[in-house]
Tab-separated table of C-alpha atoms and ligand atoms in Angstrom:
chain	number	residue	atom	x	y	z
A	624	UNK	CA	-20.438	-47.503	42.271
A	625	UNK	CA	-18.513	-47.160	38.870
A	626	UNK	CA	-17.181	-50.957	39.729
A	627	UNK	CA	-20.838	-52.001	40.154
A	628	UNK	CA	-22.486	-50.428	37.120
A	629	UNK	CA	-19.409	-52.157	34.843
A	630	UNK	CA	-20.279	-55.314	36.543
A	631	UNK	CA	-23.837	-55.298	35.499
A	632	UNK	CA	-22.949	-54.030	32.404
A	633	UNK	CA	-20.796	-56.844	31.552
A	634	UNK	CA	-23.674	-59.535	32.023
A	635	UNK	CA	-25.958	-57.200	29.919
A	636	UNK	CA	-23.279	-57.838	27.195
A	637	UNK	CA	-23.081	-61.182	27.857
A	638	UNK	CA	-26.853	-61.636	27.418
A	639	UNK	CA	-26.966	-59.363	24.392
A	640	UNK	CA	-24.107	-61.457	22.671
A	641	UNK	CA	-25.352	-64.969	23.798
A	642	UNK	CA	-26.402	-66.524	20.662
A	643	UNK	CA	-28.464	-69.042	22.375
A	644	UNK	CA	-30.696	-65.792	23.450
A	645	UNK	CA	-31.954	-64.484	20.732
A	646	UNK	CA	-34.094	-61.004	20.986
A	647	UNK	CA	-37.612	-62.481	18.853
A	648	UNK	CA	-38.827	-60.275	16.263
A	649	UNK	CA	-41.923	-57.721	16.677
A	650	UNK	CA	-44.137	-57.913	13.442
A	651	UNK	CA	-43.542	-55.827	10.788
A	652	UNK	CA	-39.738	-55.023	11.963
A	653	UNK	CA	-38.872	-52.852	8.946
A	654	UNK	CA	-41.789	-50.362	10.217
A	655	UNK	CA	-41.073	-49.629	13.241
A	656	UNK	CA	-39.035	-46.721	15.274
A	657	UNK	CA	-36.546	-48.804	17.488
A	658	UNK	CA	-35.056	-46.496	20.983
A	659	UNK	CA	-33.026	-47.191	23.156
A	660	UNK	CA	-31.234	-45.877	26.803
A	661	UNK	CA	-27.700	-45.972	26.733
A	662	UNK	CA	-26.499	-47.764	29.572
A	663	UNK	CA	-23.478	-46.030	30.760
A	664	UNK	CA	-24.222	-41.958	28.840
A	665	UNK	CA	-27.961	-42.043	30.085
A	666	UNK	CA	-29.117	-40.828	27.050
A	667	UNK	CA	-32.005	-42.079	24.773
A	668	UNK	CA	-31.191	-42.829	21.546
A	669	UNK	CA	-34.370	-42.570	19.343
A	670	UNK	CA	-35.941	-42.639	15.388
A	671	UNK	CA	-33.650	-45.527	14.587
A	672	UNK	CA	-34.940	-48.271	11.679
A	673	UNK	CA	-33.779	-51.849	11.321
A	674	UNK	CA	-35.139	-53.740	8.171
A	675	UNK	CA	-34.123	-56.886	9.801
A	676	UNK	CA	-34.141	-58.533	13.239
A	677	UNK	CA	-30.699	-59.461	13.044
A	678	UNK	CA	-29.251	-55.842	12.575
A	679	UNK	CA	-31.132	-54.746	15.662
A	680	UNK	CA	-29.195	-57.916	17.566
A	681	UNK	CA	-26.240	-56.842	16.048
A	682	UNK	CA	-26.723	-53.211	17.587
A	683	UNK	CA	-28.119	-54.722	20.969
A	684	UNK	CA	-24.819	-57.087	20.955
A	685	UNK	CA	-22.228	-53.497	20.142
A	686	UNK	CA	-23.798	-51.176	22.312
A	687	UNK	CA	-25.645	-52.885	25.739
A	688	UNK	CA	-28.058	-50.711	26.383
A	689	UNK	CA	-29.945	-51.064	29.619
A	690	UNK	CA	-33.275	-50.446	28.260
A	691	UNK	CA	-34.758	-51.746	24.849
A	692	UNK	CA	-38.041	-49.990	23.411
A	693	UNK	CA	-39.627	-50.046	19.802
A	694	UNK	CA	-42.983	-48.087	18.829
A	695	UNK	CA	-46.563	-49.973	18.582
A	696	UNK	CA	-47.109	-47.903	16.009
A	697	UNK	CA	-46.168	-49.012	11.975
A	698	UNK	CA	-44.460	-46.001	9.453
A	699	UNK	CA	-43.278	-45.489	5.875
A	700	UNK	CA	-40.487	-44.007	7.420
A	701	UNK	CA	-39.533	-44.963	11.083
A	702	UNK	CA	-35.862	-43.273	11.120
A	703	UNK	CA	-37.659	-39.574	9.991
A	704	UNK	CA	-38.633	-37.447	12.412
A	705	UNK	CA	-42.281	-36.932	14.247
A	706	UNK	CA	-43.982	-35.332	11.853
A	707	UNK	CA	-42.353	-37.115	8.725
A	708	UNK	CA	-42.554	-40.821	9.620
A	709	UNK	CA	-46.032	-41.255	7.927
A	710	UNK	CA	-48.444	-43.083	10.585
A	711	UNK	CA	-49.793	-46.393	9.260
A	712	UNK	CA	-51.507	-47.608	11.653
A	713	UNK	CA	-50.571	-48.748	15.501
A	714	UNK	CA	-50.943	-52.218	17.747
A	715	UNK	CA	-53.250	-51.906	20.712
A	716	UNK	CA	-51.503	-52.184	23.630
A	717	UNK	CA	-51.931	-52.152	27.558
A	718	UNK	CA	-49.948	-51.747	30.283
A	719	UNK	CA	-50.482	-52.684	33.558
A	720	UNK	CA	-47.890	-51.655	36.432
A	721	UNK	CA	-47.860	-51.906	40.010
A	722	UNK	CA	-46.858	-48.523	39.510
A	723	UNK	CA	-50.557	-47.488	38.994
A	724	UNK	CA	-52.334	-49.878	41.232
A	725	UNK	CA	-52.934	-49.313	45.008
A	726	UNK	CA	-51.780	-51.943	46.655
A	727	UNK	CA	-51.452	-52.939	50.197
A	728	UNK	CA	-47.463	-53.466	49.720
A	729	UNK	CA	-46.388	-50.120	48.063
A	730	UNK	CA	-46.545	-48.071	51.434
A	731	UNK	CA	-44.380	-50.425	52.710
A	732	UNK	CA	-41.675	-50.748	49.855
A	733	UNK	CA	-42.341	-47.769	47.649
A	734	UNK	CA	-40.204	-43.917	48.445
A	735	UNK	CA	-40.449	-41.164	46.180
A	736	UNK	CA	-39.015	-37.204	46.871
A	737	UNK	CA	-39.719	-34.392	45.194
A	738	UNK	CA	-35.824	-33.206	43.111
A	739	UNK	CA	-37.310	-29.818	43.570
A	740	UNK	CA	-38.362	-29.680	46.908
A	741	UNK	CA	-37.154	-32.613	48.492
A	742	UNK	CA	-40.807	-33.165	49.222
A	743	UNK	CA	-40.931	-37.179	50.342
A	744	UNK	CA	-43.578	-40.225	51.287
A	745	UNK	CA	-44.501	-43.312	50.665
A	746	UNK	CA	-46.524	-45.214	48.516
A	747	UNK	CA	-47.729	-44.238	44.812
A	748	UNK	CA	-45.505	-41.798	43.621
A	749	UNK	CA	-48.208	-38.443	42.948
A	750	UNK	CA	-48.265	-37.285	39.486
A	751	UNK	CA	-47.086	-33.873	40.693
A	752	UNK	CA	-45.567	-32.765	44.247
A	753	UNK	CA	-48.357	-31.308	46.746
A	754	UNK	CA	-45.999	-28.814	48.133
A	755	UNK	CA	-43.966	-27.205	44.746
A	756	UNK	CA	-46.065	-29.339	42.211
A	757	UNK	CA	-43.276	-30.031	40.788
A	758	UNK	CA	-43.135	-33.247	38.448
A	759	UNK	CA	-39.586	-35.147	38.685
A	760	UNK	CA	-38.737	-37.398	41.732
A	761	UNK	CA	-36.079	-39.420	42.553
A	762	UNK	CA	-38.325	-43.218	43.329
A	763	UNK	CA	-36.964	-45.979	45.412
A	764	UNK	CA	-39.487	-48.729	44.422
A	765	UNK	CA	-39.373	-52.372	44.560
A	766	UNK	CA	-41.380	-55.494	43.215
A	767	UNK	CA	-42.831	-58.013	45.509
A	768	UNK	CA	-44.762	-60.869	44.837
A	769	UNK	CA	-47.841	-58.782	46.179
A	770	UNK	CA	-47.150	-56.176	43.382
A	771	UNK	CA	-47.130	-59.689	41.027
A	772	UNK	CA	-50.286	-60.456	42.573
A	773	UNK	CA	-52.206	-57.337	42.214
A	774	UNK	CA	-50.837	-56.732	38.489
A	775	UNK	CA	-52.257	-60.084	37.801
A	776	UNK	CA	-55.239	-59.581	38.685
A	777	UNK	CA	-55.895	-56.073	36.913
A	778	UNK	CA	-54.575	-58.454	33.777
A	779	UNK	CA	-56.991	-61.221	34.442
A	780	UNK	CA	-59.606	-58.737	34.600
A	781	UNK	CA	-58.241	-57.158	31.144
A	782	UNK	CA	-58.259	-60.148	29.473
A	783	UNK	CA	-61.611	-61.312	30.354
A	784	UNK	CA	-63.123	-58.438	28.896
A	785	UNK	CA	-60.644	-58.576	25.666
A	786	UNK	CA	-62.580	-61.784	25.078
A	787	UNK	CA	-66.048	-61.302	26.371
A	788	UNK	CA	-67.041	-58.191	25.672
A	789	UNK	CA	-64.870	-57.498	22.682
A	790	UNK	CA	-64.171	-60.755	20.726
A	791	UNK	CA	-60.766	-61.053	20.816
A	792	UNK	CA	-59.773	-64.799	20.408
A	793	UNK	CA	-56.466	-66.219	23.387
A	794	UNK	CA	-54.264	-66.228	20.489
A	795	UNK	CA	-55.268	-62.791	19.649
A	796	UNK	CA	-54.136	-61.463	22.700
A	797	UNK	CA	-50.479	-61.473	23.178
A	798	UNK	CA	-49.284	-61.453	27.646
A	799	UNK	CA	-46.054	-60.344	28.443
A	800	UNK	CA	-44.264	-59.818	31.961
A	801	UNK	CA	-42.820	-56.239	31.372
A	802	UNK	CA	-39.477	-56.839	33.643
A	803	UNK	CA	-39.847	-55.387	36.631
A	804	UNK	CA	-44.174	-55.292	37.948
A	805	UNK	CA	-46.527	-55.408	35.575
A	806	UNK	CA	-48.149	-57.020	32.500
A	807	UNK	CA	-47.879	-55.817	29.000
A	808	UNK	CA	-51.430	-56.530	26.611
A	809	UNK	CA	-50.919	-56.185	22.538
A	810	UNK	CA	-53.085	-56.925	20.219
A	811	UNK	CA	-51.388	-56.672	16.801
A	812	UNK	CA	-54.436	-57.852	14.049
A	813	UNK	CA	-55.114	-55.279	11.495
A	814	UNK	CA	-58.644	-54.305	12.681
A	815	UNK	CA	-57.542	-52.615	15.553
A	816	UNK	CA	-54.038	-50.792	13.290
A	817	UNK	CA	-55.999	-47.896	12.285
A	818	UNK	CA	-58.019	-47.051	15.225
A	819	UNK	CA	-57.462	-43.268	16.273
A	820	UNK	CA	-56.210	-42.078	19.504
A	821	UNK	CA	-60.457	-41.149	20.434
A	822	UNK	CA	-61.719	-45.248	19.289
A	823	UNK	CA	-58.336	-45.952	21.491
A	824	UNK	CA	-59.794	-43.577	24.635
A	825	UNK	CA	-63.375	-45.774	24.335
A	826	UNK	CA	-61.615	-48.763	24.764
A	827	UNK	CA	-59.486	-47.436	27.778
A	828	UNK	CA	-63.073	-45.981	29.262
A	829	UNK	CA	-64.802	-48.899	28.989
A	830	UNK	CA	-62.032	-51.133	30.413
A	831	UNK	CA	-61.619	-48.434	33.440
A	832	UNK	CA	-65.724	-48.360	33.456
A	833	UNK	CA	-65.195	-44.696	32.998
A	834	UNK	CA	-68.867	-43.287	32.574
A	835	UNK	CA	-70.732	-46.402	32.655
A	836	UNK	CA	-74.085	-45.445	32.789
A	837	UNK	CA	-75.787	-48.460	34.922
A	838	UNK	CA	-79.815	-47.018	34.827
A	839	UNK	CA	-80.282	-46.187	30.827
A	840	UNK	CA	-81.832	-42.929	29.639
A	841	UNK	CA	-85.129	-43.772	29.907
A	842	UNK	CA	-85.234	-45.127	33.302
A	843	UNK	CA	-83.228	-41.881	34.688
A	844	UNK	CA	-85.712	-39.502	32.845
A	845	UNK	CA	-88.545	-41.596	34.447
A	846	UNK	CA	-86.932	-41.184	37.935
A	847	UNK	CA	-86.834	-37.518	37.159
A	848	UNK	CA	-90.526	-37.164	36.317
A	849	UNK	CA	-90.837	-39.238	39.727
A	850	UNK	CA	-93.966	-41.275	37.920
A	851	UNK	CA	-93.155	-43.614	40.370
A	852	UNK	CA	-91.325	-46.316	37.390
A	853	UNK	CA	-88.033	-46.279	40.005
A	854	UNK	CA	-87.084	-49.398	38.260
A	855	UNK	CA	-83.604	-50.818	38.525
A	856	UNK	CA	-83.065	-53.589	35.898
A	857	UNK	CA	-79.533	-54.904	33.955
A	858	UNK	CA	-78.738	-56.952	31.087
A	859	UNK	CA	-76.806	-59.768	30.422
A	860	UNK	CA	-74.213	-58.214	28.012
A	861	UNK	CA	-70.959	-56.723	28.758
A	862	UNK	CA	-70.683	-54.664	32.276
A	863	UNK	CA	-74.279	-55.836	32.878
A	864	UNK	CA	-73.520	-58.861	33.029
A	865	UNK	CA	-70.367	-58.421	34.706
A	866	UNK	CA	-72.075	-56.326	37.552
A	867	UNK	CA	-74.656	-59.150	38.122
A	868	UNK	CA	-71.702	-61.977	38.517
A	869	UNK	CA	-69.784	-59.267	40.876
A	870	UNK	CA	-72.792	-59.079	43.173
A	871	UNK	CA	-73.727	-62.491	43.403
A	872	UNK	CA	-70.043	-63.218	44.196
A	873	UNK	CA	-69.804	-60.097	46.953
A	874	UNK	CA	-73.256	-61.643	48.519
A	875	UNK	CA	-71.933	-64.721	48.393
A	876	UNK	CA	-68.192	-63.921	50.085
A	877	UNK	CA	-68.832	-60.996	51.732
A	878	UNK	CA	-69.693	-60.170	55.697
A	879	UNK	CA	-71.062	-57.429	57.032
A	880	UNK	CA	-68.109	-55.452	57.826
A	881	UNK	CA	-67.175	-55.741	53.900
A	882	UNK	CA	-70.690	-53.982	52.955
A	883	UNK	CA	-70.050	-51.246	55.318
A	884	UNK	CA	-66.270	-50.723	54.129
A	885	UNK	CA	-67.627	-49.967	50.535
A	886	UNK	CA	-70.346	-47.811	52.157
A	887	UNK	CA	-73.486	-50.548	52.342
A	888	UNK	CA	-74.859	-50.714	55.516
A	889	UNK	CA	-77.566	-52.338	54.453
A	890	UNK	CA	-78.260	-55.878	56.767
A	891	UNK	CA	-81.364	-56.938	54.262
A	892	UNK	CA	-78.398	-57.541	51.761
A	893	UNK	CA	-76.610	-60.314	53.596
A	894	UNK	CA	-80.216	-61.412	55.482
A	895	UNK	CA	-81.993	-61.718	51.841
A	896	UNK	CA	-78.881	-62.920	50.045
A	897	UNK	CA	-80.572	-65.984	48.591
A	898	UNK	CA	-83.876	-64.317	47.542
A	899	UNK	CA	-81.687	-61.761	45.849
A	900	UNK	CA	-79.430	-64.031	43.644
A	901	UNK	CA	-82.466	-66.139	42.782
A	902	UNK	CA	-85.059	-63.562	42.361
A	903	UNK	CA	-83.387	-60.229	41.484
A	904	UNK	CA	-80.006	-61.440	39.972
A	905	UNK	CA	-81.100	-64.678	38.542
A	906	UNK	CA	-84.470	-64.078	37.425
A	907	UNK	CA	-84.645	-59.647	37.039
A	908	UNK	CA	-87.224	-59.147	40.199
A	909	UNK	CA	-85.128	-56.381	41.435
A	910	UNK	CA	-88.214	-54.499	42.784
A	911	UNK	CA	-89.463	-58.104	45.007
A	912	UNK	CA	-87.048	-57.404	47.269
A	913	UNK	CA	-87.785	-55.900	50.325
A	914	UNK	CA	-85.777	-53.145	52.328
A	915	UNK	CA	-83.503	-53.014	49.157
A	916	UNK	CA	-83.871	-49.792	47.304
A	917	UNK	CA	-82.901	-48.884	43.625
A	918	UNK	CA	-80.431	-46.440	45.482
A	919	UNK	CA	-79.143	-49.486	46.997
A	920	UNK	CA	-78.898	-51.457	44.092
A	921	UNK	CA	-76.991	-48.264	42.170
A	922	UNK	CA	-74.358	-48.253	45.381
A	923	UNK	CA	-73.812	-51.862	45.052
A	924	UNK	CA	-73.417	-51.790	41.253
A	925	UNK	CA	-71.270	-49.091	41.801
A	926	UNK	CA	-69.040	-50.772	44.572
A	927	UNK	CA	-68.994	-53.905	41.495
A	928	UNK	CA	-67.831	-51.495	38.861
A	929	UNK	CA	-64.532	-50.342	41.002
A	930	UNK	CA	-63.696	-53.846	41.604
A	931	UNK	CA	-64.873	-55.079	38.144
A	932	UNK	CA	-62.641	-52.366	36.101
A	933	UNK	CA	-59.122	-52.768	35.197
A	934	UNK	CA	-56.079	-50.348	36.289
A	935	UNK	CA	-54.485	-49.859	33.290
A	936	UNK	CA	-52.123	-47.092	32.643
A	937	UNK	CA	-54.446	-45.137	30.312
A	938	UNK	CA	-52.060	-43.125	28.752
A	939	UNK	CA	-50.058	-46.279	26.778
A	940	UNK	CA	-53.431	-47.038	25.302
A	941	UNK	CA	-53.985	-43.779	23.804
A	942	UNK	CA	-50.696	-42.630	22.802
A	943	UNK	CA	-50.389	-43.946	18.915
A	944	UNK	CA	-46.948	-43.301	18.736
A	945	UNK	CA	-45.949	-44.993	22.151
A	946	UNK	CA	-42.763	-47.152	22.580
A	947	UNK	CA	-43.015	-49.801	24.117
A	948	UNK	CA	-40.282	-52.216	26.142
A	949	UNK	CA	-39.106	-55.237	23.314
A	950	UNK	CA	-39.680	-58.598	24.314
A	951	UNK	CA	-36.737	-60.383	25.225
A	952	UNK	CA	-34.685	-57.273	26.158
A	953	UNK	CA	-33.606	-56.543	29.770
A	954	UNK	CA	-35.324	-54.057	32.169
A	955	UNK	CA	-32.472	-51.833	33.414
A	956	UNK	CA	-34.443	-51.482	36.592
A	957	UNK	CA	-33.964	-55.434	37.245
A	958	UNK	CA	-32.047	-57.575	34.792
A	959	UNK	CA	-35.541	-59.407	34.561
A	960	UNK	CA	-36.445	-59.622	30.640
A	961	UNK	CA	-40.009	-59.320	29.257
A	962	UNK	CA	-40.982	-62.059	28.282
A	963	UNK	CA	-44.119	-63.409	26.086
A	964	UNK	CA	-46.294	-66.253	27.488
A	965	UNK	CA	-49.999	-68.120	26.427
A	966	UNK	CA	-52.906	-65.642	27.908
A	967	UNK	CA	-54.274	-69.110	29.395
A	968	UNK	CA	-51.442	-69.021	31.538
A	969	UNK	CA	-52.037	-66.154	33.656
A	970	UNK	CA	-51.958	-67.745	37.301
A	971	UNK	CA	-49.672	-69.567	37.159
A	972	UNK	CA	-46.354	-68.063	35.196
A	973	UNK	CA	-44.014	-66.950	37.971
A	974	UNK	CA	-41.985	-64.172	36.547
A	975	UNK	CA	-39.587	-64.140	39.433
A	976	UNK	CA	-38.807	-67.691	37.710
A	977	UNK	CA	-39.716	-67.333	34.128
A	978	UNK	CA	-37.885	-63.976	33.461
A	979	UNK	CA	-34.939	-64.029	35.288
A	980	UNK	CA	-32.038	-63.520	32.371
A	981	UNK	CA	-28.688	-64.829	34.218
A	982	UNK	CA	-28.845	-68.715	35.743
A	983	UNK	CA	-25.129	-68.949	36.004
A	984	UNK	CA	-23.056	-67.560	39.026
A	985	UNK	CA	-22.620	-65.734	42.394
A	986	UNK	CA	-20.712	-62.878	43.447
A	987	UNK	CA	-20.236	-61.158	46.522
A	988	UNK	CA	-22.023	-57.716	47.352
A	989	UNK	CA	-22.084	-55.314	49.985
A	990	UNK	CA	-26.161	-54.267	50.570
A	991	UNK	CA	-27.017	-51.311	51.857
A	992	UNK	CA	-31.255	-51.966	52.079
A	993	UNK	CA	-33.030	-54.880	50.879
A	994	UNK	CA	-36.213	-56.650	51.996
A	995	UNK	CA	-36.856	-60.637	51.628
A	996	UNK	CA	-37.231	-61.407	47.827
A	997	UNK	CA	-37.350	-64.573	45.683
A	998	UNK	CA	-35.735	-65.015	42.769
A	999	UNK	CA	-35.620	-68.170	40.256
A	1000	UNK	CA	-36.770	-70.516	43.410
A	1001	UNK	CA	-34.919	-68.816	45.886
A	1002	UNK	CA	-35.384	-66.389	48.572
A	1003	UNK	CA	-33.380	-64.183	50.015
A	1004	UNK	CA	-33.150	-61.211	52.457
A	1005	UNK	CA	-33.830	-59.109	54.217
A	1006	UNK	CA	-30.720	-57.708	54.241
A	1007	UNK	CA	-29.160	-54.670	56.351
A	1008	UNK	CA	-25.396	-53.566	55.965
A	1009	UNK	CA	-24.636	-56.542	55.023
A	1010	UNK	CA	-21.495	-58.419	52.846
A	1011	UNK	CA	-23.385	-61.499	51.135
A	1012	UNK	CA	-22.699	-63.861	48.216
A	1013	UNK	CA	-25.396	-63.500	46.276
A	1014	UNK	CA	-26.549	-65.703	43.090
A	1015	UNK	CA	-26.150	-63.293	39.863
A	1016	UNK	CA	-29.819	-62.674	39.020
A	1017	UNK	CA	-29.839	-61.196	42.384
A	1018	UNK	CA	-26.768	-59.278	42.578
A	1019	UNK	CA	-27.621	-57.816	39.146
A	1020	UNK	CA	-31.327	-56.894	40.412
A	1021	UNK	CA	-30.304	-55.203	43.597
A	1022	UNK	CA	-27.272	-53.120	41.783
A	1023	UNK	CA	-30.179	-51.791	39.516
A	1024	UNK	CA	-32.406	-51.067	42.302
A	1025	UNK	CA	-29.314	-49.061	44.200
A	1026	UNK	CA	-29.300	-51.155	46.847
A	1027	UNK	CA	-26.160	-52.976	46.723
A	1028	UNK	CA	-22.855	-52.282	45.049
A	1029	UNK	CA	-20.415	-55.361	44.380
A	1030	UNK	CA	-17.706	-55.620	47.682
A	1031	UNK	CA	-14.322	-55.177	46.708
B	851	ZN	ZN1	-41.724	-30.449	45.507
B	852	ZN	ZN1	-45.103	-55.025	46.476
């Protein structure tokens, strides 16, 4: 074990003191809080301030830690404590991890049990344990190019609405792969520094679809009154707009087994599908169509809106005084680095290429539990008890993950 953890420390180190792989700069260096995890005491090391990029290499280079993290947020004085740092203003940032997302892979590949309790299952790790609720658990969790997949697509849907519906420009938005499952999102222009954590929670809500209201006021107090005026109409901004594309997209792709998974059992849907992008979609007839109810329309809308919204982890959004995982620095859970690349780019940056750290070398571990992975155009596994020579990248990601140890 001790063996293994020095090994993976030592290419940490090496990566750290490569010259050729230089950590880049955040903006603004000299007003930021830099933290970091040692690698070896387990301890977080916090409040520290760097006026220069090359000091922070220099301290990366001396002390290897395993996990690199600097705040979003700017201060007069990043090295004073909380309360005394004197808050001028934060980045916007998102985060989007496997870790939140439901996906059809993390039953398979994701453990977590309670320390308490010794509570255990599968899947999305619970926020607190259903049997002692308490909150710490030992996780056994891995990244598969599903995971990939489904984090991309909470990003893609991120992004769109970054652009759309709030004007950011591409180069506005800054993409990283965070290292081990997800995408980071900052936005670092000074109109969004001094929102407040509440302007932050809109954003979050809107991006989540969090009380979107799809009839307005006046249509609801109508239906109320029952005057009849049942009228189900939308716009062509924002979530309108994006509810309208979703449908005609579901009508278009969907069968009926789909409809009745999200709860429509409604055969006039599929029967009328035409009628309904051209007249109700296309052209605002909602009421033309027959055996389609506004009820109907609300459940489909609906059904849009959980599809439509993006899983972000809602919590890195808000919090103005987050850290946040440097770019260019290892993940301690991988040996993967996050790493920047052009929003444009989405589909089709492979992080299991573009992030892997250590090109050079094999070495020969003994793995205890591993399924089939790729890494930097190779795949590998699944592996059971098993002594195999494994390229670095990989040795170093499954001694992180606790699933190998390096054979003696
Ligand atoms: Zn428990
Ligand atoms: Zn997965």
């Amino acid at each position: 074990m001790e063996t293994s953890r020095e090994w993976v420390y030592q290419k940490f180190s090496e990566y750290y003191k490569d010259p050729a792989a230089k950590v880049p700069s955040p903006p603004n260096t000299e007003q930021r809080e830099f933290g970091y995890l040692m690698f070896k005491e387990h301890f977080m090391v916090r409040h520290r301030r760097f006026s220069t990029i090359t000091g922070l290499r220099a301290v990366l280079a001396d002390t290897v830690p395993s996990d690199v993290y600097h705040s979003c947020a700017y201060y007069e004085n990043p090295d004073y404590d909380m309360d005394k740092k004197g808050w001028l203003g934060s980045d916007l940032v998102f985060d989007i991890d496997a870790d939140h997302i439901p996906t059809s892979c993390n039953k398979i590949h994701d453990e977590f049990r309670c320390v308490k309790c010794g509570f255990s299952g599968r899947g999305i790790t619970p926020e607190t344990c259903p049997c002692c609720e308490a909150s710490k658990f030992n996780t056994k969790i891995w990244a598969c190019d599903l995971c990939i997949q489904s984090a991309r697509e909470e990003a893609a849907k991120l992004l769109e609405m970054l652009e759309n519906d709030f004007g950011f420009s591409q180069n506005e938005l800054r993409v990283f792969f965070s290292g081990h499952r997800g995408y980071h999102v900052h936005i670092e222009n000074e109109t969004v520094r001094s929102l407040d954590a509440m302007a932050r929670k809109e954003i979050v809500d809107y991006v989540t679809g969090l009380g979107l209201a799809i009839l307005d006021k006046e249509t609801k107090k109508k239906r109320k009154r029952r005057s009849g005026a049942k009228k189900f109409n939308l716009h062509n901004f924002g979530w309108n707009r994006r509810i309208k594309i979703g449908m005609q997209d579901l009508l278009l792709n969907a069968n009926m087994h789909d409809l009745k998974a999200v709860g429509l059992n409604n055969k006039a849907l599929l029967e009328n599908k035409d009628t309904i992008i051209k007249r109700a979609i296309l052209e605002g007839k909602w009421e033309s169509i027959n055996g389609v109810s506004v009820a109907t329309w609300l459940k489909l809308a609906e059904c849009i809106k959980e599809k439509q919204s993006s899983k972000i982890d809602t919590v890195v959004t808000t919090d103005i005084h987050r850290l946040i995982r440097m770019n260019g620095t290892l993940h301690g859970k991988t040996g993967l680095k996050k790493i920047e690349f052009p929003a444009k780019n989405l589909q089709d940056f492979d992080p299991f290429t573009e992030a892997v750290a250590f090109k050079k070398g094999e070495i020969k571990v003994l793995i205890s539990d591993a399924p089939e992975f790729r890494l930097d155009g190779k795949t590998m596994g699944p592996y059971k008890n098993q002594t195999v020579t494994l390229p670095t990248a990989a040795a170093v990601m499954l001694i992180c993950k606790r699933r190998a140890e390096v054979a003696q």
